[in-house]
Amino acid sequence: MTHRRPFFITFLAPAVVTAVILAAALFEVLQYSVREFVPGSLNVGGFTLENFTRINRPIYWWVLLDTFYISLLTALFSLLLSYPVAFALVRARRDWVRSLLVSLSITPLFTGEIVRTFSWMLMLGSDGFINSMLRKLSLIEMPLQIMYTRLGVVVALVQFSMPVMIILLATAISHVDRDCEKAAANLGASPGAVFWRITLPLTLPGILSGIVVVFAWTMSAFSTPQLIGGGKVLMISNLVYLQGFSVLNLPFAATLSLIALIAALGSLVLMKSLTGRLEKRLAVR
Amino acid sequence: MTATSPAPAAVELVRVRKDFGSAVGVADVSLKIGQGEFLTLLGPSGCGKSTLLGMIAGFLTPTAGKIVVDGVDITDVEPYRRNIGMVFQSYALFPHMNVFDNIAFGLRMRKLPKAEVAGEVRRAIEMMKLGGFEERRVSQLSGGQQQRVALARAVVIRPKVLLLDEPLSALDKNLRAQMQVELSELHRKTGLTTIFVTHDQGEALSLSDRIVVMNRGEVQQVATPIELYRTPANGFVASFIGEINALPVARYERDGGEAALVLPGAGRLVAPAEGNFAHGAQVRAFLRPEHVRPALPGEDRPNIVSGVVAAHIYQGSHTITRVEVDGLGLIETRVTGADIVGTHPVGAPIALVLDLGDAVMLAANAGRIDA
């Protein structure tokens, strides 16, 4: 059976154009990464592999590791905080509760990253909301240092990623067959046992894709670590920025970008294969 | 409507009621179900049969009334403490577990020792002929096998009552017939008190010890399959169970040992005189297609009516012929074989003998059909 698809080429065109431009840009990054840095100039010199050998210094490896670490922490905390929200969102009996939860969890998605990060700076600073509240309650004497720490960055990134995590989890939770939960209860499972043995395993695909998406997303975070980390918490994007726009070493920035891209893709592939295997083992429809 | 069951009651429903807002889901149902009985709740969709089952399982809380199992009031007991097995319409097998783990689930929840779990599951697997499928994913099973896993999972916990919520409706016709046989074998082997919900009167008639016919949340009749078929309590039951011809409302006339139905526009039909209707009562007669037959050529006897063949519905072993009879409307007759299709084509005149001796006669107000 052959289908005639008269508009196929036409419809494909935008995707092709986008892909070509992306490929060209990546190629440009690639070719920058193998050029010499000419100090004091934006022009680059001849071919060299020096940028790649320069990567092999502990400081850069630490930034890369830190990026992994922050992304992983963000994904895990985002999951822990989002699951109850997503669950309540799907299972709420009253419509207004559901709409309220939807708007509360999705609206942040429509405020810019800068706006959200700035709000967190107001929250987390030495004179910020959290510190002044804690001091008013006499729980602390000296302000807690949250700004410019990994903790502060993770807190903001978790909030930043929660809408996406909630959407992915809510989709998974809404696909759980309620009859399976009823059947489990009928067979003697307490509400807790129903959750741990039925609901949670059946939402595992959503949990895994949520972790993967948030992890990958956080790997490329820039403004949050830039503003809240204030140069004290460096993620890979901040390092690229530093090299490219402060030191103006564009070739090395390109090399770092390439490394970041490879690291992100590599960890995604790794995660996909892990979750793929897990899912196959559980064979959830 | 009370029906006495010989064995002591395993399940007793006392004026159980369920309202959904202002709508009535189940209206004051009282019922005693005997130990080991196979009872069917039969009715069209929305009649309240599944709601009733849900209340027995504990997924729904009755608005009023109580549910007693083995002498214990379980109305407020949580579902997971009830020890009532249930097979869902969708089977609700756990997709992330294999066959063994599905069946073992209830036993593990009861914290049985591992060896005991394995033994019980093995027995259940053997009984349901699932040997060799232990390690299979439930998604790799056919509909019939999934059905058997669902049954095994429900009976392995030795429930006090087994609830079956339209378990055969998802199967194709041949498989359904086979599963009916297996269901009744399972019932015989386990002796479990079983409550079966269906809208399929054929399943109900072939499987049940007793049938509860429900409509609009109310119990219409509780009776054995044979009683139900022969002596339906009202027009709804008469027309819901099997095929039946509902004659128009008639005036019942009694003259000594003779009785007649006077139908406006169709004359007099001789009726059995043993009914307890008063002279002049408004009655309605219900007549099964097997009690209507084409008249033989030149046959002369009472209760022969004439009409025109409207349609033949050929069923293989028999043919259902619809005849438009003057004053009676469409009357169906059931004839063995297919000869009638040739002898009386559609549009041909035909004379029918109505065997009113086998008719069900109901007072006209009870003969209301509100299916």
XYZ file of C-alpha atoms in Angstrom:
656
model
C 0.000 0.000 0.000
C 1.467 3.341 -0.956
C 0.331 6.641 0.452
C 0.596 9.783 -1.571
C 1.813 12.538 0.663
C 1.562 15.641 -1.478
C 2.740 18.125 1.148
C 5.400 15.915 2.663
C 8.372 17.859 1.294
C 6.736 21.190 2.073
C 6.017 20.191 5.658
C 9.490 18.793 6.113
C 11.205 21.948 4.893
C 11.227 23.929 8.174
C 12.725 20.981 10.010
C 15.385 20.587 7.355
C 16.266 24.284 7.464
C 16.516 24.196 11.271
C 18.620 21.065 11.191
C 20.979 22.502 8.600
C 21.463 25.710 10.571
C 22.058 23.750 13.780
C 24.560 21.510 12.060
C 26.338 24.510 10.592
C 26.533 26.174 14.012
C 27.869 23.006 15.597
C 30.406 22.706 12.841
C 31.481 26.280 13.481
C 31.930 25.473 17.190
C 33.885 22.405 16.213
C 36.192 24.322 13.929
C 36.715 27.069 16.546
C 37.726 24.434 19.058
C 40.740 23.433 16.991
C 42.055 26.964 16.396
C 44.785 28.857 18.162
C 43.924 31.588 20.662
C 45.446 34.954 19.800
C 45.462 37.007 23.038
C 44.019 40.452 22.655
C 42.247 39.581 19.443
C 38.936 38.067 18.474
C 40.546 36.543 15.426
C 41.835 33.047 15.767
C 45.072 31.522 14.655
C 45.891 28.296 12.870
C 45.044 24.689 13.584
C 45.922 23.304 17.029
C 44.878 20.601 19.462
C 46.153 22.578 22.410
C 42.650 23.491 23.573
C 41.885 19.839 24.145
C 45.054 19.171 26.070
C 44.332 22.224 28.197
C 41.013 20.658 29.261
C 42.944 18.022 31.105
C 43.357 20.133 34.233
C 41.657 19.357 37.556
C 39.774 22.661 37.659
C 37.886 21.881 34.468
C 37.183 18.328 35.481
C 35.806 19.599 38.770
C 33.452 21.967 37.013
C 32.258 19.122 34.824
C 31.773 16.826 37.821
C 30.057 19.599 39.738
C 27.701 20.122 36.827
C 26.833 16.417 36.885
C 26.387 16.501 40.631
C 24.159 19.592 40.655
C 22.077 18.221 37.768
C 21.603 14.899 39.484
C 20.681 16.499 42.825
C 18.263 18.813 41.042
C 16.614 15.909 39.205
C 16.230 13.872 42.406
C 14.844 16.675 44.573
C 12.622 17.827 41.757
C 11.227 14.282 41.589
C 10.667 14.062 45.355
C 8.849 17.390 45.484
C 6.923 16.989 42.238
C 5.503 13.501 42.791
C 3.076 14.464 45.577
C 1.957 17.534 43.618
C 1.425 15.509 40.441
C -0.404 12.825 42.408
C -2.727 15.326 44.056
C -3.234 17.031 40.709
C -4.370 13.832 38.995
C -6.341 12.349 41.853
C -8.049 15.457 43.238
C -11.789 14.835 43.414
C -12.779 18.465 43.089
C -12.304 20.294 39.828
C -11.250 23.561 41.443
C -8.486 21.821 43.401
C -7.203 20.347 40.167
C -7.313 23.672 38.291
C -5.608 25.405 41.196
C -2.801 22.851 41.266
C -2.406 22.988 37.505
C -2.105 26.756 37.434
C 0.185 26.858 40.495
C 2.545 24.300 39.045
C 2.504 25.388 35.411
C 2.489 29.203 35.685
C 6.170 29.439 36.718
C 6.950 27.984 33.315
C 5.761 31.209 31.736
C 7.910 33.559 33.793
C 11.407 33.982 32.442
C 14.407 32.292 33.937
C 15.924 35.622 34.918
C 12.754 36.732 36.703
C 12.547 33.503 38.615
C 16.207 33.521 39.495
C 15.966 37.110 40.666
C 13.022 36.177 42.907
C 15.139 33.451 44.416
C 17.924 35.941 45.081
C 15.406 38.004 47.052
C 14.376 34.875 48.926
C 17.794 33.447 49.647
C 19.983 36.516 50.300
C 21.446 37.471 53.710
C 18.611 39.973 54.149
C 16.279 37.866 52.069
C 12.910 36.493 53.028
C 14.139 33.210 54.479
C 16.911 34.691 56.601
C 14.808 37.563 57.928
C 11.957 35.189 58.793
C 14.299 32.828 60.596
C 15.818 35.723 62.479
C 12.463 37.173 63.429
C 11.516 33.776 64.793
C 14.838 33.830 66.677
C 15.784 30.496 65.170
C 19.129 31.858 64.003
C 21.366 34.774 65.030
C 23.587 35.092 62.019
C 22.134 34.919 58.514
C 22.585 31.598 56.779
C 24.775 31.637 53.713
C 22.521 30.280 50.976
C 23.327 32.668 48.161
C 26.511 31.809 46.290
C 26.351 28.196 47.460
C 25.549 24.970 45.710
C 22.515 24.632 47.974
C 21.102 27.929 46.729
C 21.709 26.978 43.104
C 20.061 23.591 43.565
C 17.055 25.111 45.354
C 16.439 27.517 42.481
C 17.065 24.897 39.822
C 14.652 22.464 41.501
C 11.900 25.050 41.470
C 12.812 25.895 37.906
C 12.465 22.289 36.769
C 9.397 21.303 38.760
C 6.735 22.290 36.190
C 8.230 19.966 33.607
C 8.669 17.181 36.137
C 5.075 17.630 37.317
C 3.705 17.436 33.777
C 5.653 14.243 33.045
C 4.683 12.607 36.334
C 1.041 13.641 36.100
C 0.828 12.054 32.670
C 2.251 8.813 34.031
C 0.011 8.836 37.094
C -3.105 9.489 35.040
C -2.322 6.382 33.002
C -2.347 4.071 36.002
C -5.318 1.713 35.778
C -7.381 2.444 38.882
C -8.768 -1.078 38.707
C -5.247 -2.377 39.391
C -5.186 -0.374 42.609
C -8.637 -1.632 43.514
C -7.600 -5.193 42.741
C -4.568 -4.838 44.993
C -6.737 -3.503 47.830
C -9.171 -6.323 47.217
C -6.305 -8.796 47.594
C -5.410 -7.348 50.986
C -2.997 -4.508 50.233
C -3.263 -1.536 52.601
C -3.286 1.917 50.980
C 0.464 2.188 51.621
C 1.148 -1.189 50.067
C -1.015 -0.286 47.072
C 1.133 2.793 46.507
C 4.517 1.122 46.883
C 3.710 -2.066 45.023
C 1.301 -0.899 42.338
C 1.084 2.850 41.779
C 4.780 3.676 42.089
C 6.060 0.836 39.881
C 3.420 1.622 37.260
C 4.543 5.265 37.138
C 8.211 4.325 36.834
C 8.396 5.205 33.124
C 7.263 8.747 33.972
C 9.709 8.946 36.868
C 12.590 7.864 34.674
C 11.793 10.197 31.810
C 11.297 13.025 34.324
C 14.755 12.429 35.755
C 16.345 12.241 32.318
C 14.660 15.403 31.047
C 15.396 17.473 34.152
C 18.948 16.193 34.313
C 19.634 17.121 30.697
C 17.923 20.457 31.137
C 19.919 21.329 34.237
C 23.188 20.325 32.582
C 22.829 23.385 30.354
C 21.618 25.767 33.076
C 23.254 29.142 32.828
C 21.536 32.131 34.402
C 20.583 30.417 37.652
C 24.111 29.306 38.586
C 25.441 32.582 37.148
C 23.257 34.796 39.356
C 22.797 32.659 42.439
C 26.195 31.020 42.260
C 27.749 34.454 41.673
C 30.944 32.960 40.288
C 31.404 30.755 43.358
C 29.362 27.912 41.910
C 30.496 27.183 38.383
C 28.588 24.970 36.043
C 29.877 24.179 32.605
C 27.851 26.944 30.893
C 29.295 29.507 33.283
C 32.778 28.329 32.454
C 32.042 28.678 28.752
C 30.751 32.186 29.376
C 33.780 33.061 31.440
C 36.203 31.870 28.777
C 34.293 33.222 25.830
C 33.158 36.589 27.057
C 35.523 37.584 29.890
C 38.809 36.140 28.716
C 37.600 36.329 25.113
C 39.257 32.986 24.458
C 36.677 31.849 21.940
C 38.560 28.719 20.823
C 38.764 27.371 24.348
C 35.115 28.312 25.021
C 34.219 26.332 21.916
C 36.198 23.366 23.177
C 34.436 23.534 26.543
C 31.067 23.749 24.800
C 31.922 20.696 22.792
C 32.966 18.807 25.912
C 29.717 19.870 27.632
C 27.696 18.703 24.652
C 29.465 15.365 24.559
C 29.096 14.941 28.329
C 25.371 15.741 28.193
C 24.753 13.448 25.234
C 26.866 10.721 26.806
C 25.016 10.821 30.086
C 21.683 10.876 28.266
C 22.612 7.803 26.260
C 23.796 6.111 29.424
C 20.597 6.998 31.281
C 18.418 5.957 28.355
C 20.046 2.559 28.173
C 19.734 2.126 31.929
C 16.097 3.159 32.043
C 15.370 1.214 28.866
C 16.685 -1.916 30.484
C 14.761 -1.212 33.675
C 11.558 -0.604 31.761
C 11.977 -3.729 29.706
C 12.490 -5.715 32.863
C 9.307 -4.311 34.315
C 7.532 -4.513 30.964
C 5.045 -1.842 31.826
C 2.648 -1.360 28.963
C -39.293 -9.841 46.791
C -37.951 -12.448 49.136
C -36.565 -15.765 48.171
C -35.474 -18.236 50.754
C -32.183 -19.997 50.331
C -31.760 -23.382 51.913
C -28.175 -22.984 53.179
C -27.259 -20.478 55.917
C -26.621 -17.025 54.487
C -23.014 -16.315 53.527
C -23.855 -12.799 52.484
C -26.787 -10.781 53.633
C -27.741 -7.393 52.285
C -30.111 -5.464 54.501
C -31.916 -2.587 52.812
C -28.722 -1.507 51.052
C -29.062 1.810 49.315
C -26.726 3.975 47.277
C -27.552 7.469 46.121
C -25.396 9.387 43.675
C -26.336 12.962 44.429
C -30.051 13.016 43.788
C -29.931 9.934 41.550
C -30.612 6.523 43.006
C -27.929 3.961 42.186
C -29.301 1.116 44.262
C -32.626 1.331 46.043
C -33.064 -0.560 49.310
C -31.935 -3.990 48.203
C -32.336 -6.846 50.667
C -30.923 -10.200 49.730
C -29.680 -13.388 51.319
C -27.048 -15.371 49.530
C -26.540 -18.943 50.650
C -23.234 -20.604 51.477
C -21.720 -21.908 48.247
C -24.442 -20.426 46.098
C -23.810 -19.071 42.592
C -25.914 -15.955 42.452
C -26.152 -13.685 39.426
C -27.033 -10.026 39.384
C -28.594 -9.496 35.985
C -29.784 -6.319 34.377
C -29.140 -3.748 31.686
C -26.286 -1.294 32.092
C -27.022 1.312 34.722
C -29.347 -0.986 36.639
C -27.185 -0.812 39.765
C -25.707 -4.310 39.645
C -22.092 -3.135 39.493
C -22.772 -0.533 42.172
C -24.093 -3.281 44.406
C -20.990 -5.369 43.733
C -18.761 -2.374 44.452
C -20.430 -1.959 47.834
C -19.924 -5.621 48.701
C -16.234 -5.319 47.729
C -15.973 -2.121 49.755
C -15.055 0.308 46.979
C -18.314 2.175 47.487
C -19.932 3.074 50.782
C -23.676 2.461 50.984
C -25.816 5.506 51.692
C -27.902 3.324 53.989
C -28.293 -0.294 54.982
C -25.788 -2.915 55.959
C -23.784 -5.716 54.441
C -23.220 -8.847 56.501
C -20.738 -11.560 55.537
C -20.585 -14.759 57.585
C -22.614 -13.071 60.312
C -20.241 -10.098 60.593
C -21.352 -6.598 59.635
C -18.672 -5.410 57.184
C -20.411 -2.246 56.009
C -17.652 -0.038 57.428
C -14.740 -2.424 56.999
C -12.032 -1.245 54.604
C -11.779 -3.203 51.330
C -8.391 -4.697 52.137
C -9.640 -6.242 55.380
C -12.727 -7.872 53.868
C -11.234 -11.033 52.405
C -13.567 -10.926 49.432
C -12.106 -11.981 46.099
C -12.973 -10.091 42.974
C -12.438 -10.526 39.244
C -12.685 -7.256 37.345
C -14.181 -6.740 33.933
C -10.783 -5.540 32.693
C -9.098 -8.293 34.798
C -6.894 -5.559 36.308
C -3.865 -7.839 36.247
C -0.693 -6.141 37.445
C 1.206 -5.405 34.216
C 4.557 -5.111 35.970
C 4.398 -8.598 37.447
C 4.523 -12.032 35.879
C 1.784 -14.642 36.239
C 3.255 -16.158 39.388
C 3.636 -12.812 41.153
C 0.144 -11.746 40.162
C -1.341 -14.845 41.723
C 0.969 -14.682 44.745
C 0.133 -11.043 45.478
C -2.757 -11.651 47.878
C -0.884 -14.376 49.755
C 2.174 -12.153 50.139
C -0.048 -9.384 51.477
C -1.171 -11.911 54.079
C 2.487 -12.458 54.961
C 2.365 -16.193 54.358
C 5.711 -18.012 54.528
C 7.456 -18.228 51.167
C 7.132 -21.991 50.798
C 3.436 -21.832 51.546
C 2.929 -19.067 48.979
C 4.720 -21.154 46.354
C 2.597 -24.207 47.181
C -0.717 -22.355 47.071
C 0.171 -20.575 43.854
C 1.226 -23.845 42.259
C -2.107 -25.407 43.189
C -4.019 -22.447 41.764
C -1.951 -22.539 38.585
C -2.685 -26.225 38.214
C -6.391 -25.766 38.821
C -6.623 -22.978 36.238
C -4.469 -24.922 33.738
C -1.795 -22.231 33.653
C 1.167 -24.563 34.057
C 4.250 -23.325 32.175
C 3.094 -19.707 32.164
C 4.456 -18.777 35.611
C 7.225 -16.559 34.282
C 5.173 -14.963 31.505
C 4.295 -11.296 31.533
C 0.555 -10.864 31.690
C 0.703 -8.809 28.493
C 2.000 -11.889 26.684
C -1.133 -13.897 27.528
C -4.278 -14.360 25.471
C -7.591 -13.020 26.746
C -8.655 -16.426 28.051
C -5.352 -16.935 29.861
C -5.552 -13.484 31.413
C -9.038 -14.358 32.574
C -7.740 -17.524 34.234
C -4.931 -15.617 35.949
C -7.495 -13.158 37.293
C -9.605 -16.047 38.591
C -6.603 -17.826 40.101
C -5.487 -14.614 41.793
C -8.926 -14.134 43.323
C -9.522 -17.701 44.532
C -6.018 -18.402 45.841
C -6.647 -16.180 48.873
C -9.615 -18.405 49.787
C -12.041 -15.518 49.961
C -15.307 -15.715 51.844
C -17.083 -14.575 48.723
C -16.017 -14.410 45.096
C -17.241 -11.424 43.097
C -17.218 -11.569 39.320
C -17.826 -8.279 37.518
C -18.780 -9.125 33.916
C -15.620 -11.210 33.582
C -16.590 -12.748 30.251
C -17.617 -9.623 28.388
C -14.155 -8.950 26.954
C -13.836 -12.400 25.404
C -14.932 -13.443 21.935
C -17.954 -15.703 21.611
C -16.278 -19.118 21.448
C -13.946 -18.355 24.303
C -16.850 -17.046 26.332
C -18.702 -20.342 26.020
C -15.582 -22.212 27.087
C -14.961 -19.893 30.031
C -18.565 -20.372 31.146
C -17.854 -24.074 31.479
C -14.620 -23.346 33.338
C -16.365 -20.912 35.643
C -18.932 -23.446 36.666
C -16.224 -26.091 37.109
C -14.282 -23.679 39.289
C -17.380 -23.033 41.338
C -17.988 -26.733 41.775
C -14.360 -27.412 42.791
C -13.964 -24.522 45.204
C -17.510 -24.362 46.532
C -17.070 -20.610 46.877
C -20.075 -18.403 47.397
C -20.085 -16.491 44.121
C -21.783 -13.294 43.060
C -21.691 -12.834 39.327
C -22.633 -9.626 37.574
C -23.695 -9.704 33.947
C -26.007 -8.117 31.431
C -26.003 -11.311 29.365
C -29.093 -13.340 30.177
C -27.638 -16.421 28.453
C -24.679 -16.468 30.864
C -27.010 -15.883 33.778
C -29.364 -18.710 32.833
C -26.614 -21.254 32.249
C -24.426 -20.531 35.301
C -26.611 -19.482 38.168
C -28.299 -21.190 41.071
C -30.413 -18.100 41.412
C -30.705 -14.894 39.437
C -31.473 -11.447 40.768
C -32.959 -9.354 37.982
C -32.386 -5.651 38.536
C -33.621 -2.559 36.773
C -33.174 1.079 37.697
C -31.591 0.214 41.027
C -34.424 -2.031 42.090
C -34.683 -5.792 42.374
C -37.338 -7.018 39.934
C -37.286 -10.700 40.770
C -35.148 -13.265 42.564
C -35.612 -16.783 41.242
C -33.936 -19.839 39.780
C -33.218 -19.642 36.042
C -36.103 -21.974 35.200
C -38.610 -20.089 37.347
C -37.435 -16.850 35.874
C -37.914 -18.044 32.338
C -41.259 -19.701 32.970
C -42.856 -17.359 35.439
C -41.412 -13.881 35.165
C -42.793 -11.595 37.846
C -43.365 -8.632 35.582
C -43.102 -7.339 32.072
C -39.520 -6.187 32.516
C -38.316 -9.629 33.584
C -40.423 -11.311 30.888
C -38.910 -9.255 28.130
C -35.368 -9.154 29.541
C -35.006 -12.922 29.916
C -35.059 -14.575 26.519
C -37.157 -13.520 23.555
C -40.823 -12.930 24.179
C -43.864 -11.580 22.350
C -45.783 -9.028 24.360
C -49.399 -9.016 23.240
C -51.351 -5.781 23.563
C -53.271 -5.190 26.777
C -56.485 -7.215 26.707
C -59.687 -7.575 28.697
C -59.870 -10.837 30.584
C -63.266 -12.469 30.392
C -64.227 -15.422 32.460
C -67.255 -17.576 32.031
C -67.271 -20.596 34.302
C -64.449 -22.908 33.211
C -63.703 -20.903 30.116
C -61.669 -17.759 29.785
C -60.825 -15.463 26.953
C -58.697 -12.453 26.125
C -60.553 -9.780 24.254
C -58.155 -7.738 22.220
C -59.354 -4.506 20.688
C -59.044 -4.961 16.960
C -57.991 -8.617 17.093
C -61.016 -10.392 18.468
C -61.101 -13.117 21.110
C -58.364 -15.524 22.058
C -59.090 -18.526 24.239
C -57.041 -18.260 27.406
C -56.222 -20.685 30.219
C -58.756 -20.371 33.016
C -56.446 -21.135 35.943
C -55.247 -17.545 36.334
C -56.490 -15.578 39.285
C -57.726 -12.632 37.348
C -61.203 -11.266 37.912
C -63.661 -11.024 35.068
C -63.024 -7.775 33.246
C -59.449 -7.328 34.431
C -56.902 -5.671 32.147
C -54.195 -8.226 31.444
C -51.234 -8.622 29.193
C -50.097 -11.943 27.774
C -46.441 -12.736 27.053
C -45.724 -15.562 24.675
C -42.297 -16.996 23.823
C -41.497 -17.504 20.102
C -41.294 -21.266 20.681
C -44.962 -21.196 21.712
C -46.026 -19.710 18.404
C -46.034 -21.885 15.281
C -47.283 -21.648 11.704
C -50.672 -23.292 11.340
C -50.841 -26.504 9.299
C -52.762 -26.273 6.013
C -56.485 -26.528 6.747
C -55.924 -26.605 10.507
C -58.977 -25.459 12.398
C -58.680 -24.685 16.088
C -58.922 -21.671 18.391
C -56.217 -19.005 18.615
C -55.202 -19.019 14.980
C -54.321 -15.532 13.826
C -53.305 -14.389 10.386
C -50.703 -11.953 9.267
C -47.966 -11.202 6.775
C -44.347 -12.333 7.001
C -42.187 -9.275 7.774
C -38.740 -10.856 8.118
C -36.824 -14.065 8.589
C -33.872 -14.246 10.934
C -32.024 -17.418 10.056
C -30.082 -18.829 13.030
C -28.814 -22.139 11.661
C -30.665 -24.660 13.781
C -33.810 -22.573 13.711
C -35.367 -19.542 12.121
C -37.043 -16.653 13.872
C -39.820 -15.364 11.663
C -41.404 -12.017 12.337
C -45.033 -11.757 11.367
C -47.101 -8.596 11.282
C -50.391 -9.789 12.767
C -53.526 -7.666 12.481
C -54.255 -6.092 15.841
C -51.340 -7.762 17.630
C -48.374 -6.079 16.027
C -45.143 -7.963 15.348
C -45.219 -11.561 16.580
C -42.121 -13.744 16.450
C -42.296 -17.450 15.857
C -39.450 -19.857 16.251
C -39.372 -22.661 13.718
C -36.856 -25.481 13.435
C -34.774 -25.454 10.274
C -35.022 -23.017 7.405
C -37.974 -24.404 5.371
C -40.213 -21.514 6.339
C -37.975 -19.125 4.410
C -39.017 -20.981 1.221
C -42.644 -21.763 2.039
C -43.475 -18.314 3.394
C -41.309 -15.656 1.798
C -41.334 -12.135 3.120
C -44.651 -10.499 2.240
C -46.565 -13.802 2.025
C -49.656 -14.338 4.172
C -49.270 -16.766 7.054
C -51.489 -18.189 9.787
C -50.030 -18.636 13.268
C -51.158 -20.797 16.179
C -50.709 -19.022 19.510
C -50.183 -21.546 22.284
C -51.660 -19.450 25.047
C -51.529 -22.369 27.488
C -47.827 -21.593 27.874
C -48.234 -17.829 27.960
C -47.336 -15.698 30.944
C -50.306 -13.588 31.957
C -49.720 -10.501 34.007
C -51.969 -7.763 35.223
C -51.654 -4.900 32.758
C -49.987 -2.578 35.250
C -47.342 -5.186 36.054
C -46.851 -5.771 32.362
C -45.295 -2.383 31.799
C -42.111 -2.775 29.845
C -39.606 -0.149 30.768
C -36.452 -1.677 29.503
